[in-house]
Short mmCIF file of C-alpha atoms in Angstrom, two decimals:
data_model
loop_
_atom_site.label_atom_id
_atom_site.label_comp_id
_atom_site.label_asym_id
_atom_site.label_seq_id
_atom_site.Cartn_x
_atom_site.Cartn_y
_atom_site.Cartn_z
CA UNK E 1168 15.98 9.79 54.69
CA UNK E 1169 15.03 6.14 54.32
CA UNK E 1170 11.39 7.11 53.84
CA UNK E 1171 12.32 9.80 51.37
CA UNK E 1172 14.49 7.44 49.28
CA UNK E 1173 11.80 4.76 49.27
CA UNK E 1174 9.21 7.30 48.15
CA UNK E 1175 11.58 8.73 45.57
CA UNK E 1176 12.31 5.33 44.02
CA UNK E 1177 8.62 4.42 44.07
CA UNK E 1178 7.79 7.72 42.35
CA UNK E 1179 10.40 7.15 39.62
CA UNK E 1180 9.33 3.54 39.05
CA UNK E 1181 5.69 4.63 39.05
CA UNK E 1182 6.32 7.39 36.51
CA UNK E 1183 8.23 5.05 34.18
CA UNK E 1184 5.52 2.41 34.53
CA UNK E 1185 2.81 4.86 33.57
CA UNK E 1186 4.73 6.72 30.85
CA UNK E 1187 6.69 3.81 29.38
CA UNK E 1188 9.69 4.17 27.11
CA UNK E 1189 10.50 5.99 23.88
CA UNK E 1190 9.19 4.14 20.84
CA UNK E 1191 6.54 2.16 22.70
CA UNK E 1192 3.56 1.36 20.51
CA UNK E 1193 0.72 3.73 21.28
CA UNK E 1194 -2.81 3.96 19.92
CA UNK E 1195 -3.36 7.46 21.19
CA UNK E 1196 -2.40 10.44 19.03
CA UNK E 1197 0.79 12.23 20.08
CA UNK E 1198 0.22 15.11 22.48
CA UNK E 1199 2.60 17.71 23.76
CA UNK E 1200 1.69 20.37 26.25
CA UNK E 1201 0.38 23.05 23.92
CA UNK E 1202 0.13 26.61 25.04
CA UNK E 1203 -1.30 27.82 21.73
CA UNK E 1204 -2.84 24.74 20.10
CA UNK E 1205 -4.27 26.85 17.28
CA UNK E 1206 -0.73 27.36 16.00
CA UNK E 1207 -0.24 23.63 15.67
CA UNK E 1208 -3.67 22.91 14.28
CA UNK E 1209 -4.60 25.98 12.27
CA UNK E 1210 -8.09 26.73 10.99
CA UNK E 1211 -7.18 26.07 7.38
CA UNK E 1212 -7.90 23.41 4.82
CA UNK E 1213 -5.31 20.70 4.38
CA UNK E 1214 -5.65 18.07 1.68
CA UNK E 1215 -7.59 14.90 2.44
CA UNK E 1216 -8.47 15.79 5.99
CA UNK E 1217 -11.63 16.37 7.96
CA UNK E 1218 -12.16 20.01 8.75
CA UNK E 1219 -14.15 21.11 11.76
CA UNK E 1220 -14.65 24.78 10.89
CA UNK E 1221 -16.80 26.39 8.22
CA UNK E 1222 -15.84 24.50 5.15
CA UNK E 1223 -18.04 22.05 3.35
CA UNK E 1224 -21.14 20.22 4.47
CA UNK E 1225 -19.54 16.77 4.41
CA UNK E 1226 -16.52 17.97 6.42
CA UNK E 1227 -14.04 16.83 3.78
CA UNK E 1228 -11.39 19.33 2.72
CA UNK E 1229 -10.81 17.93 -0.77
CA UNK E 1230 -13.58 18.34 -3.30
CA UNK E 1231 -14.39 15.60 -5.78
CA UNK E 1232 -14.76 16.61 -9.41
CA UNK E 1233 -18.37 17.53 -10.21
CA UNK E 1234 -19.68 14.69 -12.33
CA UNK E 1235 -19.27 15.08 -16.07
CA UNK E 1236 -16.41 17.58 -15.82
CA UNK E 1237 -12.72 17.36 -16.68
CA UNK E 1238 -10.05 19.37 -14.87
CA UNK E 1239 -8.62 22.21 -16.93
CA UNK E 1240 -4.93 21.33 -16.67
CA UNK E 1241 -4.80 17.67 -17.29
CA UNK E 1242 -3.59 17.48 -20.89
CA UNK E 1243 -0.15 16.59 -22.19
CA UNK E 1244 2.64 17.23 -19.66
CA UNK E 1245 0.00 18.32 -17.16
CA UNK E 1246 0.42 21.92 -18.26
CA UNK E 1247 -2.06 22.24 -21.08
CA UNK E 1248 -5.82 22.16 -20.90
CA UNK E 1249 -7.37 18.87 -21.92
CA UNK E 1250 -8.68 18.98 -25.46
CA UNK E 1251 -9.87 16.21 -27.65
CA UNK E 1252 -6.68 15.85 -29.67
CA UNK E 1253 -4.96 12.62 -30.78
CA UNK E 1254 -2.25 13.40 -28.23
CA UNK E 1255 -4.78 13.28 -25.38
CA UNK E 1256 -7.12 10.56 -26.61
CA UNK E 1257 -4.99 8.32 -28.84
CA UNK E 1258 -7.65 8.68 -31.54
CA UNK E 1259 -8.01 10.73 -34.69
CA UNK E 1260 -10.82 10.90 -37.25
CA UNK E 1261 -9.84 7.47 -38.63
CA UNK E 1262 -9.69 5.70 -35.27
CA UNK E 1263 -6.73 4.84 -33.04
CA UNK E 1264 -3.58 6.66 -34.10
CA UNK E 1265 -1.09 4.29 -35.64
CA UNK E 1266 2.16 5.73 -34.34
CA UNK E 1267 3.09 7.35 -31.03
CA UNK E 1268 2.78 11.12 -31.59
CA UNK E 1269 5.59 11.76 -29.12
CA UNK E 1270 9.11 11.49 -30.62
CA UNK E 1271 10.69 8.32 -29.24
CA UNK E 1272 14.02 9.15 -27.63
CA UNK E 1273 16.24 7.35 -25.15
CA UNK E 1274 14.92 9.67 -22.43
CA UNK E 1275 11.32 8.83 -23.28
CA UNK E 1276 12.08 5.09 -23.16
CA UNK E 1277 13.82 5.49 -19.83
CA UNK E 1278 10.86 7.37 -18.42
CA UNK E 1279 8.57 4.73 -19.90
CA UNK E 1280 10.57 1.96 -18.29
CA UNK E 1281 10.40 3.63 -14.89
CA UNK E 1282 6.66 4.30 -15.14
CA UNK E 1283 5.98 0.80 -16.54
CA UNK E 1284 7.76 -0.75 -13.58
CA UNK E 1285 5.67 1.32 -11.15
CA UNK E 1286 2.20 1.07 -12.66
CA UNK E 1287 2.16 -1.93 -15.03
CA UNK E 1288 4.76 -4.38 -13.75
CA UNK E 1289 2.76 -5.51 -10.67
CA UNK E 1290 0.37 -7.35 -13.01
CA UNK E 1291 1.97 -7.46 -16.46
CA UNK E 1292 5.45 -8.34 -15.18
CA UNK E 1293 8.77 -6.64 -15.90
CA UNK E 1294 8.91 -8.35 -19.34
CA UNK E 1295 5.26 -7.65 -20.12
CA UNK E 1296 4.53 -11.38 -20.21
CA UNK E 1297 1.81 -11.34 -17.52
CA UNK E 1298 4.14 -12.70 -14.84
CA UNK E 1299 3.84 -9.91 -12.24
CA UNK E 1300 3.55 -10.54 -8.53
CA UNK E 1301 -0.22 -10.11 -8.51
CA UNK E 1302 -0.61 -12.78 -11.17
CA UNK E 1303 1.96 -15.21 -9.80
CA UNK E 1304 1.12 -14.91 -6.11
CA UNK E 1305 -2.59 -14.13 -6.25
CA UNK E 1306 -3.62 -15.71 -9.53
CA UNK E 1307 -5.27 -12.81 -11.31
CA UNK E 1308 -5.42 -14.91 -14.47
CA UNK E 1309 -7.18 -12.43 -16.75
CA UNK E 1310 -4.10 -10.21 -17.03
CA UNK E 1311 -3.07 -9.78 -20.66
CA UNK E 1312 0.29 -10.93 -21.95
CA UNK E 1313 1.70 -7.86 -23.70
CA UNK E 1314 3.86 -10.11 -25.86
CA UNK E 1315 0.75 -11.61 -27.48
CA UNK E 1316 0.46 -11.14 -31.23
CA UNK E 1317 -2.92 -9.50 -30.67
CA UNK E 1318 -1.29 -6.71 -28.68
CA UNK E 1319 1.82 -6.47 -30.83
CA UNK E 1320 -0.48 -5.76 -33.78
CA UNK E 1321 -2.46 -3.04 -31.98
CA UNK E 1322 -1.99 0.58 -32.97
CA UNK E 1323 -0.08 2.72 -30.50
CA UNK E 1324 -3.26 4.71 -29.98
CA UNK E 1325 -5.16 1.65 -28.82
CA UNK E 1326 -2.49 0.87 -26.21
CA UNK E 1327 -2.73 4.47 -25.08
CA UNK E 1328 -6.50 4.19 -24.88
CA UNK E 1329 -6.28 1.00 -22.82
CA UNK E 1330 -3.89 2.62 -20.34
CA UNK E 1331 -6.20 5.65 -20.09
CA UNK E 1332 -9.57 3.95 -19.88
CA UNK E 1333 -8.87 0.32 -19.14
CA UNK E 1334 -10.19 -2.75 -20.89
CA UNK E 1335 -12.18 -5.78 -19.68
CA UNK E 1336 -10.91 -6.40 -16.11
CA UNK E 1337 -8.19 -3.72 -16.24
CA UNK E 1338 -9.25 -0.35 -14.90
CA UNK E 1339 -8.16 2.97 -16.39
CA UNK E 1340 -4.95 4.60 -15.18
CA UNK E 1341 -5.77 8.16 -16.23
CA UNK E 1342 -5.90 9.20 -12.59
CA UNK E 1343 -2.46 7.85 -11.75
CA UNK E 1344 -0.51 8.24 -15.00
CA UNK E 1345 -0.52 11.61 -16.80
CA UNK E 1346 -0.86 11.78 -20.58
CA UNK E 1347 2.85 12.28 -21.32
CA UNK E 1348 3.80 9.27 -19.20
CA UNK E 1349 1.20 7.11 -20.94
CA UNK E 1350 2.91 7.72 -24.29
CA UNK E 1351 6.27 6.96 -22.68
CA UNK E 1352 4.85 3.65 -21.44
CA UNK E 1353 3.49 2.87 -24.92
CA UNK E 1354 6.98 3.43 -26.34
CA UNK E 1355 8.52 1.18 -23.70
CA UNK E 1356 5.96 -1.59 -24.27
CA UNK E 1357 7.00 -1.53 -27.94
CA UNK E 1358 10.62 -1.89 -26.86
CA UNK E 1359 9.70 -4.87 -24.65
CA UNK E 1360 7.90 -6.52 -27.56
CA UNK E 1361 10.81 -5.86 -29.89
CA UNK E 1362 13.13 -7.57 -27.40
CA UNK E 1363 11.31 -10.84 -28.13
CA UNK E 1364 10.59 -10.30 -31.83
CA UNK E 1365 13.95 -9.07 -33.03
CA UNK E 1366 16.34 -11.03 -35.22
CA UNK E 1367 20.02 -11.60 -34.79
CA UNK E 1368 20.69 -9.21 -37.65
CA UNK E 1369 18.97 -6.37 -35.77
CA UNK E 1370 21.67 -6.38 -33.12
CA UNK E 1371 24.62 -4.11 -33.94
CA UNK E 1372 27.84 -6.09 -34.57
CA UNK E 1373 29.83 -4.82 -31.55
CA UNK E 1374 26.93 -5.62 -29.17
CA UNK E 1375 26.50 -9.05 -30.73
CA UNK E 1376 30.21 -9.69 -30.19
CA UNK E 1377 29.75 -8.97 -26.47
CA UNK E 1378 26.79 -11.31 -26.18
CA UNK E 1379 28.73 -14.29 -27.59
CA UNK G 1036 24.37 28.04 81.83
CA UNK G 1037 22.10 30.07 79.63
CA UNK G 1038 24.39 29.53 76.64
CA UNK G 1039 24.57 25.74 77.13
CA UNK G 1040 20.80 25.43 77.25
CA UNK G 1041 20.56 27.29 73.93
CA UNK G 1042 22.79 24.74 72.21
CA UNK G 1043 20.20 22.00 72.92
CA UNK G 1044 17.33 23.74 71.14
CA UNK G 1045 17.98 21.72 67.94
CA UNK G 1046 18.23 17.94 68.50
CA UNK G 1047 21.24 16.10 67.25
CA UNK G 1048 19.69 14.68 64.05
CA UNK G 1049 19.34 18.14 62.64
CA UNK G 1050 23.10 18.23 62.20
CA UNK G 1051 22.81 16.19 58.96
CA UNK G 1052 19.58 17.81 57.82
CA UNK G 1053 21.11 20.40 55.46
CA UNK G 1054 23.06 17.63 53.73
CA UNK G 1055 19.97 15.44 53.45
CA UNK G 1056 17.90 18.30 52.05
CA UNK G 1057 20.64 19.05 49.55
CA UNK G 1058 20.93 15.40 48.44
CA UNK G 1059 17.13 15.15 48.20
CA UNK G 1060 16.88 18.34 46.17
CA UNK G 1061 19.61 17.17 43.80
CA UNK G 1062 17.85 13.82 43.32
CA UNK G 1063 14.45 15.40 42.68
CA UNK G 1064 15.89 18.04 40.36
CA UNK G 1065 17.81 15.41 38.37
CA UNK G 1066 14.80 13.13 38.14
CA UNK G 1067 12.65 16.03 36.95
CA UNK G 1068 15.32 17.07 34.44
CA UNK G 1069 15.72 13.53 33.17
CA UNK G 1070 11.95 13.20 32.88
CA UNK G 1071 11.65 16.38 30.83
CA UNK G 1072 14.60 15.38 28.61
CA UNK G 1073 13.29 11.88 28.06
CA UNK G 1074 9.56 12.48 27.74
CA UNK G 1075 8.93 16.01 26.49
CA UNK G 1076 10.29 15.32 23.03
CA UNK G 1077 8.79 13.95 19.81
CA UNK G 1078 11.18 11.02 20.23
CA UNK G 1079 8.75 9.94 22.95
CA UNK G 1080 5.47 11.63 22.05
CA UNK G 1081 5.41 10.72 18.35
CA UNK G 1082 7.60 7.65 17.85
CA UNK G 1083 5.56 4.51 18.24
CA UNK G 1084 2.20 6.10 17.39
CA UNK G 1085 0.21 3.33 15.69
CA UNK G 1086 -3.41 4.35 15.26
CA UNK G 1087 -6.00 1.73 14.57
CA UNK G 1088 -6.98 2.10 10.92
CA UNK G 1089 -10.47 1.53 9.57
CA UNK G 1090 -9.09 -1.15 7.23
CA UNK G 1091 -6.21 -3.44 8.22
CA UNK G 1092 -4.07 -2.39 5.25
CA UNK G 1093 -0.60 -3.95 5.33
CA UNK G 1094 2.29 -2.18 3.62
CA UNK G 1095 4.35 -5.33 4.19
CA UNK G 1096 2.05 -7.37 1.95
CA UNK G 1097 1.59 -4.77 -0.78
CA UNK G 1098 5.07 -3.33 -0.92
CA UNK G 1099 7.41 -6.07 0.30
CA UNK G 1100 5.66 -9.26 -0.76
CA UNK G 1101 4.04 -8.06 -3.98
CA UNK G 1102 6.76 -5.57 -4.90
CA UNK G 1103 4.42 -2.68 -5.67
CA UNK G 1104 6.28 0.62 -5.84
CA UNK G 1105 5.28 3.33 -3.33
CA UNK G 1106 4.31 5.58 -6.22
CA UNK G 1107 1.70 3.17 -7.54
CA UNK G 1108 -0.62 4.43 -4.79
CA UNK G 1109 1.10 7.62 -3.60
CA UNK G 1110 1.17 8.82 -7.18
CA UNK G 1111 1.42 12.55 -6.49
CA UNK G 1112 4.50 12.38 -4.28
CA UNK G 1113 6.87 13.43 -7.07
CA UNK G 1114 4.75 16.39 -8.15
CA UNK G 1115 3.13 17.74 -5.02
CA UNK G 1116 4.10 18.91 -1.56
CA UNK G 1117 1.50 16.49 -0.30
CA UNK G 1118 1.86 12.75 -0.69
CA UNK G 1119 -1.65 11.59 -1.42
CA UNK G 1120 -3.58 8.78 0.14
CA UNK G 1121 -4.76 6.81 -2.89
CA UNK G 1122 -8.31 7.12 -4.16
CA UNK G 1123 -10.38 4.01 -3.55
CA UNK G 1124 -10.42 3.51 -7.32
CA UNK G 1125 -6.68 2.83 -7.04
CA UNK G 1126 -7.39 0.02 -4.55
CA UNK G 1127 -10.04 -1.33 -6.90
CA UNK G 1128 -7.53 -1.58 -9.77
CA UNK G 1129 -6.54 -4.87 -8.18
CA UNK G 1130 -9.29 -5.53 -5.66
CA UNK G 1131 -11.96 -5.70 -8.33
CA UNK G 1132 -10.25 -9.05 -9.03
CA UNK G 1133 -8.32 -9.94 -5.89
CA UNK G 1134 -10.35 -10.52 -2.69
CA UNK G 1135 -13.27 -8.94 -4.46
CA UNK G 1136 -15.92 -10.09 -2.00
CA UNK G 1137 -13.80 -10.07 1.15
CA UNK G 1138 -15.66 -8.48 4.09
CA UNK G 1139 -12.41 -6.81 5.23
CA UNK G 1140 -12.58 -4.64 2.11
CA UNK G 1141 -16.24 -3.65 2.45
CA UNK G 1142 -15.29 -0.05 3.22
CA UNK G 1143 -13.18 0.19 0.05
CA UNK G 1144 -16.01 -1.07 -2.11
CA UNK G 1145 -18.49 1.24 -0.41
CA UNK G 1146 -16.17 4.19 -0.93
CA UNK G 1147 -15.63 3.27 -4.57
CA UNK G 1148 -19.36 3.06 -5.20
CA UNK G 1149 -20.56 6.07 -3.22
CA UNK G 1150 -17.55 8.39 -3.21
CA UNK G 1151 -17.58 8.50 0.58
CA UNK G 1152 -13.96 8.78 1.77
CA UNK G 1153 -12.39 5.99 3.81
CA UNK G 1154 -11.67 7.50 7.26
CA UNK G 1155 -7.94 6.67 7.36
CA UNK G 1156 -6.15 8.03 10.42
CA UNK G 1157 -3.19 10.25 9.64
CA UNK G 1158 -0.01 8.96 11.28
CA UNK G 1159 2.70 11.39 10.21
CA UNK G 1160 1.80 15.01 10.69
CA UNK G 1161 4.03 17.99 11.19
CA UNK G 1162 2.48 21.05 12.85
CA UNK G 1163 0.55 23.38 10.55
CA UNK G 1164 3.28 26.02 10.78
CA UNK G 1165 5.73 23.67 9.07
CA UNK G 1166 5.70 23.64 5.27
CA UNK G 1167 7.21 20.32 4.23
CA UNK G 1168 7.39 19.52 0.53
CA UNK G 1169 7.51 15.85 -0.49
CA UNK G 1170 8.34 16.40 -4.17
CA UNK G 1171 11.46 18.44 -3.55
CA UNK G 1172 12.85 15.71 -1.30
CA UNK G 1173 12.09 12.62 -3.42
CA UNK G 1174 13.31 14.36 -6.58
CA UNK G 1175 16.64 15.07 -4.92
CA UNK G 1176 17.40 11.59 -3.66
CA UNK G 1177 15.96 11.67 -0.15
CA UNK G 1178 14.24 8.34 0.37
CA UNK G 1179 10.87 7.71 1.99
CA UNK G 1180 12.68 5.59 4.56
CA UNK G 1181 14.53 8.54 6.07
CA UNK G 1182 11.36 10.07 7.51
CA UNK G 1183 8.93 7.16 7.52
CA UNK G 1184 11.15 4.25 8.53
CA UNK G 1185 10.79 0.84 6.95
CA UNK G 1186 7.13 1.17 6.09
CA UNK G 1187 7.58 -1.67 3.59
CA UNK G 1188 7.95 -4.12 6.49
CA UNK G 1189 5.11 -2.76 8.61
CA UNK G 1190 1.78 -4.54 8.86
CA UNK G 1191 0.45 -1.51 10.70
CA UNK G 1192 1.99 1.87 10.00
CA UNK G 1193 3.91 3.04 13.02
CA UNK G 1194 5.50 6.46 13.52
CA UNK G 1195 9.18 5.52 13.32
CA UNK G 1196 11.09 8.81 13.36
CA UNK G 1197 10.59 11.84 15.61
CA UNK G 1198 10.12 14.36 12.73
CA UNK G 1199 11.15 17.03 15.19
CA UNK G 1200 12.90 20.23 14.15
CA UNK G 1201 16.22 18.79 15.26
CA UNK G 1202 15.55 15.73 13.13
CA UNK G 1203 15.01 17.91 10.05
CA UNK G 1204 18.07 20.03 10.77
CA UNK G 1205 20.34 16.99 11.24
CA UNK G 1206 19.79 16.16 7.59
CA UNK G 1207 19.66 19.73 6.31
CA UNK G 1208 23.11 20.27 7.80
CA UNK G 1209 24.56 17.08 6.30
CA UNK G 1210 22.47 15.95 3.31
CA UNK G 1211 25.40 13.95 1.90
CA UNK G 1212 24.80 11.32 4.58
CA UNK G 1213 21.27 10.59 3.40
CA UNK G 1214 21.22 11.42 -0.32
CA UNK G 1215 20.99 8.58 -2.83
CA UNK G 1216 20.40 8.15 -6.57
CA UNK G 1217 16.87 9.27 -7.46
CA UNK G 1218 15.86 5.88 -8.91
CA UNK G 1219 16.53 4.27 -5.51
CA UNK G 1220 14.35 6.65 -3.50
CA UNK G 1221 11.48 4.16 -3.23
CA UNK G 1222 13.80 1.19 -2.58
CA UNK G 1223 13.47 1.30 1.19
CA UNK G 1224 15.76 -1.68 1.81
CA UNK G 1225 18.63 -0.27 -0.25
CA UNK G 1226 21.85 -0.16 1.77
CA UNK G 1227 24.48 0.49 -0.90
CA UNK G 1228 27.28 3.01 -0.75
CA UNK G 1229 27.14 6.23 -2.73
CA UNK G 1230 29.33 9.29 -3.00
CA UNK G 1231 26.92 11.64 -1.26
CA UNK G 1232 29.17 14.69 -1.50
CA UNK G 1233 29.32 14.24 -5.27
CA UNK G 1234 25.52 14.03 -5.61
CA UNK G 1235 25.04 17.08 -3.37
CA UNK G 1236 27.46 18.97 -5.61
CA UNK G 1237 26.10 17.70 -8.95
CA UNK G 1238 22.47 18.40 -8.12
CA UNK G 1239 23.29 21.70 -6.47
CA UNK G 1240 21.56 20.60 -3.27
CA UNK G 1241 21.46 23.46 -0.82
CA UNK G 1242 19.01 22.59 1.94
CA UNK G 1243 18.14 25.80 3.72
CA UNK G 1244 18.69 26.21 7.42
CA UNK G 1245 17.04 29.57 7.89
CA UNK G 1246 13.69 29.77 9.68
CA UNK G 1247 11.81 30.65 6.52
CA UNK G 1248 12.91 27.45 4.77
CA UNK G 1249 10.19 25.60 6.64
CA UNK G 1250 8.23 28.29 8.54
CA UNK G 1251 6.44 30.86 6.43
#
């Protein structure tokens, strides 16, 4: 019995030493005993993965756009085909459209605020005054101050165009921000600018009373 | 005489043998049971998985220190079942200015110029017979943190939750314990109180528990 107990304890300690504990950091991919591994890893394409069967020559499952093409459903709201309209380009025959073609509502501004804080705030700052984390902590000093007179005087269409295609050191955000959200951001940038350009008389009396 | 001799066939130590065998069998069976319970579960096999990535990308720096929202990079998570790994052009939005010649980012620049994908190693993966949809969860107030842990504090992404079937069902049976306002879904540190039952009612949240909810 003594031998058995010694062996037993050694076996348990040995197993725990080799296998470790739950949550231990491991570099190796998780494995479970798999009786039918093809159920777990099926011969089908999943996004952004390497595929080992058939498929494409480079092994990648996701296809890049062929150069010079535009996806069919990438217009306004992501549910219309992209056409060269002022809504999708921010330009008309005369140049950049002057006023946001999307009706500005409280919902649009709210959406714009949310999207601005995701995609623009890291550099341009929550107030649009070029005081985002990237600028303050990493010193990306070419970031534009959206409160500048130059930008306040821009047409809405030019702001839209800058978001879509970028300008100087800023890259385009067409891939991350769909058309409808870009107009929402334009509307919100205008609201941010107004917050610093408004006069006391612009504030409704009851709100002004509260601020005193 | 004959009978007495027979009684000496088994030596005396064999008297306790059945007991010893029984105790030994119980010990071995328990150890085996405990081993199966402890090790043959995603709580052991998946949690802690930290693959070495081709680029030492730190979520702690980008998300926690710089305050970049998850959706800046994972921009499809609200619209798609699949939460995308960002295109290298997304990295270059900032890294064309910040650390623009750093050798650690050589792969990003190469990928941006040639279109060759960066070979990131997938950390969180459910089996192919599970159909998980990101958008339906983040649009109904289930935070990233519930399945991915506090990614925003990780220098290296580590598998934090088991993502086993039991793990899914725990929440599908009691969504009010996890649900939160939609605008706080990407605030992984948020700890506030919320009336979960009210949100579940208002948004008509009915997480399925039948097999075909996830297995099709």
